[in-house]
Tab-separated table of C-alpha atoms in Angstrom:
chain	number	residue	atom	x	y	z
R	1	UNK	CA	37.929	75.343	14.577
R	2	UNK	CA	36.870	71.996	16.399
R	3	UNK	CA	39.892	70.331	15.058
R	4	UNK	CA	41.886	72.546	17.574
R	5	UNK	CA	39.866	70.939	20.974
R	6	UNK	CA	41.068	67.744	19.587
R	7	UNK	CA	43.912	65.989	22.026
R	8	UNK	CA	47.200	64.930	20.388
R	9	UNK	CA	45.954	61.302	20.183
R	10	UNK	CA	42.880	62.056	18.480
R	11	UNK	CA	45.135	64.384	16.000
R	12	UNK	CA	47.821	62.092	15.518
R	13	UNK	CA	45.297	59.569	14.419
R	14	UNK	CA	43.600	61.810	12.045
R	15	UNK	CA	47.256	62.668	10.634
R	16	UNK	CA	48.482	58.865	10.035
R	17	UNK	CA	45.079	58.728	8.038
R	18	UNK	CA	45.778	61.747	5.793
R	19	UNK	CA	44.535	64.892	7.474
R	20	UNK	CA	47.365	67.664	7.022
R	21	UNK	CA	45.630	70.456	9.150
R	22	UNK	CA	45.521	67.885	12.165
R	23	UNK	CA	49.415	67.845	11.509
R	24	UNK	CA	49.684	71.581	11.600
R	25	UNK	CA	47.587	72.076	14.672
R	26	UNK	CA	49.928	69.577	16.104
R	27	UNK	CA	53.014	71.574	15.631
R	28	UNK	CA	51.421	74.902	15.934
R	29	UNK	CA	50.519	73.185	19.960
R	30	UNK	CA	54.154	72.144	20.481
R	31	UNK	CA	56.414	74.089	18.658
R	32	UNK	CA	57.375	76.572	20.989
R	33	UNK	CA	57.907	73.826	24.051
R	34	UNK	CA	60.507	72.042	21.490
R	35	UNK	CA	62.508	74.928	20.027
R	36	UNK	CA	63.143	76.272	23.915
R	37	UNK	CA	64.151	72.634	24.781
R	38	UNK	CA	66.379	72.199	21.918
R	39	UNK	CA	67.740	75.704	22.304
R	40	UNK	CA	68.692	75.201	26.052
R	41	UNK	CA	70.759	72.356	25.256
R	42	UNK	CA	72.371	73.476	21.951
R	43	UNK	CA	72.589	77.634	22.515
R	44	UNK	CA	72.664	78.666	19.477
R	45	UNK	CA	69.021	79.964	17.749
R	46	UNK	CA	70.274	79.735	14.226
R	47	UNK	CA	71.459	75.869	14.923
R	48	UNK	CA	68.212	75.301	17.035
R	49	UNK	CA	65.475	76.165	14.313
R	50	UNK	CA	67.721	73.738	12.070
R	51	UNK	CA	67.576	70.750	14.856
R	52	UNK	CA	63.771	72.019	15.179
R	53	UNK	CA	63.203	70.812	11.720
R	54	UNK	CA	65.193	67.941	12.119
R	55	UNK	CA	62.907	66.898	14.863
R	56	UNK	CA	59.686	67.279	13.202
R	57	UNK	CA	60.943	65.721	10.056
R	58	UNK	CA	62.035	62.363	12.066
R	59	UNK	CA	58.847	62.921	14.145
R	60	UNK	CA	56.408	63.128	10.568
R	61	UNK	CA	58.523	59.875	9.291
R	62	UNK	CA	57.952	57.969	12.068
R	63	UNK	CA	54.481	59.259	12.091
R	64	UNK	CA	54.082	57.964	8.737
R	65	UNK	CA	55.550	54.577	9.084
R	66	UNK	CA	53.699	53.667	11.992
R	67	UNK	CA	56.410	53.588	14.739
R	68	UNK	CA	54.265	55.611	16.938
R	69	UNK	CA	52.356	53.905	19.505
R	70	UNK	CA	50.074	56.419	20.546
R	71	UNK	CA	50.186	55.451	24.179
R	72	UNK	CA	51.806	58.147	25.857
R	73	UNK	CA	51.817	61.587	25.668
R	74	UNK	CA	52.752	63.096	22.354
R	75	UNK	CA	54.844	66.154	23.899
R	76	UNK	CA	56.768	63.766	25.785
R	77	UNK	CA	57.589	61.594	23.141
R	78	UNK	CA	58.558	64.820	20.565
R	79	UNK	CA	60.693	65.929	23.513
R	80	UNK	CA	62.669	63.023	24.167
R	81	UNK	CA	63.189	62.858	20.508
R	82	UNK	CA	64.339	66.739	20.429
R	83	UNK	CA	66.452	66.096	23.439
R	84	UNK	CA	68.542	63.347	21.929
R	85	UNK	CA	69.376	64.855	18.971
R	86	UNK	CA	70.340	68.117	20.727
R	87	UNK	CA	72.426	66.044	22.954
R	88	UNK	CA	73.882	64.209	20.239
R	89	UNK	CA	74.325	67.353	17.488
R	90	UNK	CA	76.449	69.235	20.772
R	91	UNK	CA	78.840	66.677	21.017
R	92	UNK	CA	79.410	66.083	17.623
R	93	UNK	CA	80.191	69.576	17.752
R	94	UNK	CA	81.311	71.538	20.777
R	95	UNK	CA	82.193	74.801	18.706
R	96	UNK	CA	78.613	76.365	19.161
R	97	UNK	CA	78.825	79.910	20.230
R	98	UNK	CA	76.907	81.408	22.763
R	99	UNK	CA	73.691	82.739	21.237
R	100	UNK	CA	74.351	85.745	18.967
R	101	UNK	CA	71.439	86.572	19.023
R	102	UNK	CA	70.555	86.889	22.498
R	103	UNK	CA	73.070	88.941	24.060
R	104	UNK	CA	72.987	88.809	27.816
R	105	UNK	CA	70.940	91.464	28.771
R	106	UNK	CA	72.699	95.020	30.135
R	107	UNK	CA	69.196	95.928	31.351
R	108	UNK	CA	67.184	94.547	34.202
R	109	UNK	CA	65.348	95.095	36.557
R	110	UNK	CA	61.797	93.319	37.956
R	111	UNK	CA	59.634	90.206	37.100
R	112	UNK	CA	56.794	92.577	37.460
R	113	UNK	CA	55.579	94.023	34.994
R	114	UNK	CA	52.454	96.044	34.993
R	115	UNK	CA	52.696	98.114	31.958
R	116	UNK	CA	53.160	96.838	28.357
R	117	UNK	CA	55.138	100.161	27.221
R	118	UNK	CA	58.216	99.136	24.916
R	119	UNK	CA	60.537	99.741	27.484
R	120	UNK	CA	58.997	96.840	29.831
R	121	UNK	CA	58.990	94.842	26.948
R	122	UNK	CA	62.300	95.431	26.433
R	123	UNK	CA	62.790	94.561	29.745
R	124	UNK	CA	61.037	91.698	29.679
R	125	UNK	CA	62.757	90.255	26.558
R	126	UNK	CA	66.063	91.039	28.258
R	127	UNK	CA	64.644	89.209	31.927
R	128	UNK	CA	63.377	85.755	29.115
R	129	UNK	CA	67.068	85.932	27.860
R	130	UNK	CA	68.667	86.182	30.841
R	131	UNK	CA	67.162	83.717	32.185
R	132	UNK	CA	67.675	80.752	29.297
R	133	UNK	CA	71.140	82.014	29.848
R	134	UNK	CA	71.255	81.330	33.485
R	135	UNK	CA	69.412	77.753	32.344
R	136	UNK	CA	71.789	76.846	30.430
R	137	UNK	CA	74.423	77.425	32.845
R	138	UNK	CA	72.909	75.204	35.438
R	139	UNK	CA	74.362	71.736	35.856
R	140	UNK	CA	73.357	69.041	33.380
R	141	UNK	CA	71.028	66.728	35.882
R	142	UNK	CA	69.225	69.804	36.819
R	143	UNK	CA	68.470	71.667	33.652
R	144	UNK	CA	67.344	68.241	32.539
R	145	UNK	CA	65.078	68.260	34.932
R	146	UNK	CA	63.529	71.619	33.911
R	147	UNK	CA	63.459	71.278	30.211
R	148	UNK	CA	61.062	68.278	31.355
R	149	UNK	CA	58.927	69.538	33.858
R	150	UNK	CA	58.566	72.592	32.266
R	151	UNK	CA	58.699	72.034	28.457
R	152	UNK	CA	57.573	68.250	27.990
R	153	UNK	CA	55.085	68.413	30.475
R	154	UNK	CA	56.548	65.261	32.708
R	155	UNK	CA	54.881	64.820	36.352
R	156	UNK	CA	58.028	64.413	38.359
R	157	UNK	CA	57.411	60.602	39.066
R	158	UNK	CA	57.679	60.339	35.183
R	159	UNK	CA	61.122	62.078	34.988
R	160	UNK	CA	62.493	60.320	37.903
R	161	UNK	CA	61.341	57.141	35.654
R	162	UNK	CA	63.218	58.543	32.774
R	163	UNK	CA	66.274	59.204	34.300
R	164	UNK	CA	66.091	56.130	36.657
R	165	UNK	CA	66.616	57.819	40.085
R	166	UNK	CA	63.935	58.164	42.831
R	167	UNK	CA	61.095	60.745	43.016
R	168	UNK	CA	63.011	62.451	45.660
R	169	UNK	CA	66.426	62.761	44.080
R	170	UNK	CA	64.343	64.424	41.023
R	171	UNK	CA	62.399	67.235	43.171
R	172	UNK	CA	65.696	67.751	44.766
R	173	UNK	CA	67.179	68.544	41.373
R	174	UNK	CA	63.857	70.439	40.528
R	175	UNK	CA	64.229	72.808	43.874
R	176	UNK	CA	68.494	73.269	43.419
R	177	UNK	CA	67.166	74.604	40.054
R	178	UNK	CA	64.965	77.182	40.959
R	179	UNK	CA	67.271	77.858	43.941
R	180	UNK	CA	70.031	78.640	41.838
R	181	UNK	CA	67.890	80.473	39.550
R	182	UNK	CA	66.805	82.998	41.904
R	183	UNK	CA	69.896	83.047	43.596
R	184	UNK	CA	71.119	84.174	39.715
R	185	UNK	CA	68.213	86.755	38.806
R	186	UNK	CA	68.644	88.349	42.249
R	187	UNK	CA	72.238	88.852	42.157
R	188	UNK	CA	71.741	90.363	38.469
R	189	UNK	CA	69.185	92.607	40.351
R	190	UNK	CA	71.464	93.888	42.551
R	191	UNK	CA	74.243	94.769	39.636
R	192	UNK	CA	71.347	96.511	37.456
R	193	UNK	CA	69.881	98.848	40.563
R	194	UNK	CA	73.989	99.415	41.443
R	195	UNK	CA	74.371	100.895	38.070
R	196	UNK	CA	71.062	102.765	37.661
R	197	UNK	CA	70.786	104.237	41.042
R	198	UNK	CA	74.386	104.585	42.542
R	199	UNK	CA	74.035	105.675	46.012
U	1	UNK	CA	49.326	66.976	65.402
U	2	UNK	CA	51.778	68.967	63.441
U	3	UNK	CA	52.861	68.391	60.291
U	4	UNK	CA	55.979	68.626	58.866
U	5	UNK	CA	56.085	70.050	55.393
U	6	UNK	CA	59.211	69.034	53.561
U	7	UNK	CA	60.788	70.470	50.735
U	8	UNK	CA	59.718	68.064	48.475
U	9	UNK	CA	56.380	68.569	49.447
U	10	UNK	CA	56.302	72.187	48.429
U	11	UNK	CA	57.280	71.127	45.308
U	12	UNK	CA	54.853	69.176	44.788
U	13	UNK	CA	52.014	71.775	45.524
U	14	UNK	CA	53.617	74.043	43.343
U	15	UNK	CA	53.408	71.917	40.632
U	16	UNK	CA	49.610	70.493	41.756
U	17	UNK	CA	51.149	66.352	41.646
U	18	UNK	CA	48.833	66.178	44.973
U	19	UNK	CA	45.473	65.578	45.697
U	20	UNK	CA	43.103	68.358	46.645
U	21	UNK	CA	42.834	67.752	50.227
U	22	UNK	CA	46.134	67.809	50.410
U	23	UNK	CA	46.669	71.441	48.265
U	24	UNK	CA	44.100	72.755	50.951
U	25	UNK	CA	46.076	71.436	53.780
U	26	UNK	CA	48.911	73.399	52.284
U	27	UNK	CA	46.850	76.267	51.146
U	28	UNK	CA	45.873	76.491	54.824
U	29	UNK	CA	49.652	75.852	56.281
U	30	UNK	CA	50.751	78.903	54.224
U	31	UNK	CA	48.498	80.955	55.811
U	32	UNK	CA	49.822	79.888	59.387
U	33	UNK	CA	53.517	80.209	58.090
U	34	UNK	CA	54.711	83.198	56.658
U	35	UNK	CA	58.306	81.741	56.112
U	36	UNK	CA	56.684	79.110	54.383
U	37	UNK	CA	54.215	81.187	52.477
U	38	UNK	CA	57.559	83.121	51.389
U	39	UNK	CA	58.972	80.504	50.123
U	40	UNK	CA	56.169	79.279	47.662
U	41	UNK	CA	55.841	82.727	46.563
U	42	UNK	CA	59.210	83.326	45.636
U	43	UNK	CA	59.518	79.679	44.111
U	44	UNK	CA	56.514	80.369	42.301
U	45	UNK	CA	57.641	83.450	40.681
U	46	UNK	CA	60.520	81.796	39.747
U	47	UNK	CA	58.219	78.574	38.234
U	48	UNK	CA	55.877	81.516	36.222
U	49	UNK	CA	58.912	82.888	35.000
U	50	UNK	CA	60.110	79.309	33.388
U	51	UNK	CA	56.322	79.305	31.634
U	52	UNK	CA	57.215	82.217	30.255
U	53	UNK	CA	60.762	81.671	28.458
U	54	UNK	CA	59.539	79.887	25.520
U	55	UNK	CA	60.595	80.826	21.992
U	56	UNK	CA	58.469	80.963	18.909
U	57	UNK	CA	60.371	79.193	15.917
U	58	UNK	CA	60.705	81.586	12.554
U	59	UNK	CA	57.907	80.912	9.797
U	60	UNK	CA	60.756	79.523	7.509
U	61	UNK	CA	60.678	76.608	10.050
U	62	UNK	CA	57.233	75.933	10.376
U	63	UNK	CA	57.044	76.339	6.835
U	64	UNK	CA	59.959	73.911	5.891
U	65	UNK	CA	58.139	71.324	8.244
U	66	UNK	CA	54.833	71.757	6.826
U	67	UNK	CA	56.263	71.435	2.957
U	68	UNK	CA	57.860	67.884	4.583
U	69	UNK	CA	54.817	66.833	5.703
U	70	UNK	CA	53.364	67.312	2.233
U	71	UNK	CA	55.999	65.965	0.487
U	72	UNK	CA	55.578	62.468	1.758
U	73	UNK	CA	51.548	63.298	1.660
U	74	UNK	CA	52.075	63.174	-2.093
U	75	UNK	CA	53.916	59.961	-2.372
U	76	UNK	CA	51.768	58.170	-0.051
């Protein structure tokens, strides 16, 4: 119970000393943030929760043999780790379907959604999927961008940092991203209330 | 004086990288504006809806990393 108001620094250091839970309540924080980054770059779930695994096995070795500094922020440092060996895995191998799992949705309709009934969940499931798809269809410098705002919690003077361009040229990036998003979701809007309420 | 909001400063509010006179600068701007307090809105939605994407691994994962973890536990 207290262990979970710990921060990741305080956790990591009760890990390298032998505490497993302080492990677990690590992943259980991040888990989520690194399987949608990996997934965004790889598209494929199945291949994803393998690279997942990958990740936190690297990340619990390195861990281990001391090759964590403890400086920065932990997310950021899983991330970047998750993010490379995405990157790397898809070009070893460009076969990867899209997802099979997540079909692109037939169904949509708002980003609203007041009532929890199984058919807005539906719809919400089907909105979430559509929009990794649409994600993963942006260009490379700007779905970068969002996988680290977003999922390795990076301030945007830290991405532009990582990526070595200005602040500037990263929140333009940031807002042709959520331009071209809506400009997406909208569109899909328009085909969904074309086929469910013909005129 | 006016101020010029750029686009790179509504990012910025959006994603709270300024100080907090500055977010009630903006705050109060928006009210002013209703192009600009548009904008935010629909960016915002947009930013929520991001939040909101993220995917839960399966247990086999969590449970493959965990058994990892305890794996090299025991040889340590």
């Amino acid at each position: 119970m207290i262990m979970n108001k710990l921060s990741d620094a305080e956790l990591v250091t009760l890990y390298v000393k032998g505490n497993e839970e302080a492990f677990s309540i690590l992943l259980k924080r991040h888990k989520s943030k690194v399987l949608t980054t990996i997934y965004l770059i790889v598209k494929d779930r199945d291949h994803a929760e393998d690279l997942l695994q990958d990740t936190f096995f690297k990340v619990i070795r390195k861990l281990k043999a001391g090759e964590y500094n403890n400086e920065g922020k932990f997310i950021q440092w899983i991330s970047r780790i998750a993010r490379n060996m995405a990157i790397d895995s898809f070009r070893k191998d460009k076969r990867y379907p899209q997802s099979d799992i997540e079909e692109v949705p037939t169904v949509y309709n708002s980003m609203n959604f007041s009532e929890e009934s199984i058919e807005s969940l539906k719809i919400k499931e089907d909105t979430h999927a559509l929009l990794r798809k649409t994600i993963q269809a942006l260009p490379d410098v700007q779905r970068e961008v969002v996988m680290m705002r977003h999922y390795a919690d990076m301030s945007f003077q830290e991405i532009a940092e990582e990526t070595g361009v200005s602040i500037n040229t990263a929140l333009g990036r940031m807002r042709y991203a959520l331009i071209n998003l809506r400009k997406q979701l909208q569109k899909e809007q328009i085909a969904y209330d074309q086929n469910y309420y013909p005129e | 004086m006016i101020k010029t909001t750029t686009p790179n400063d509504i990012l910025l509010q959006l994603y709270h990288e300024t100080d907090e006179a500055s977010q009630k600068d903006f705050q109060l701007e928006c009210l002013l504006n209703s192009g600009l307090a548009e904008e935010v809105d629909s960016l915002n939605e947009i930013k929520h809806a991001l939040d909101a994407i993220s995917i839960k691994p399966k247990i086999s994962s969590i449970d493959a990393i965990m058994r990892y973890s305890a794996s090299l536990m025991n040889k340590s």
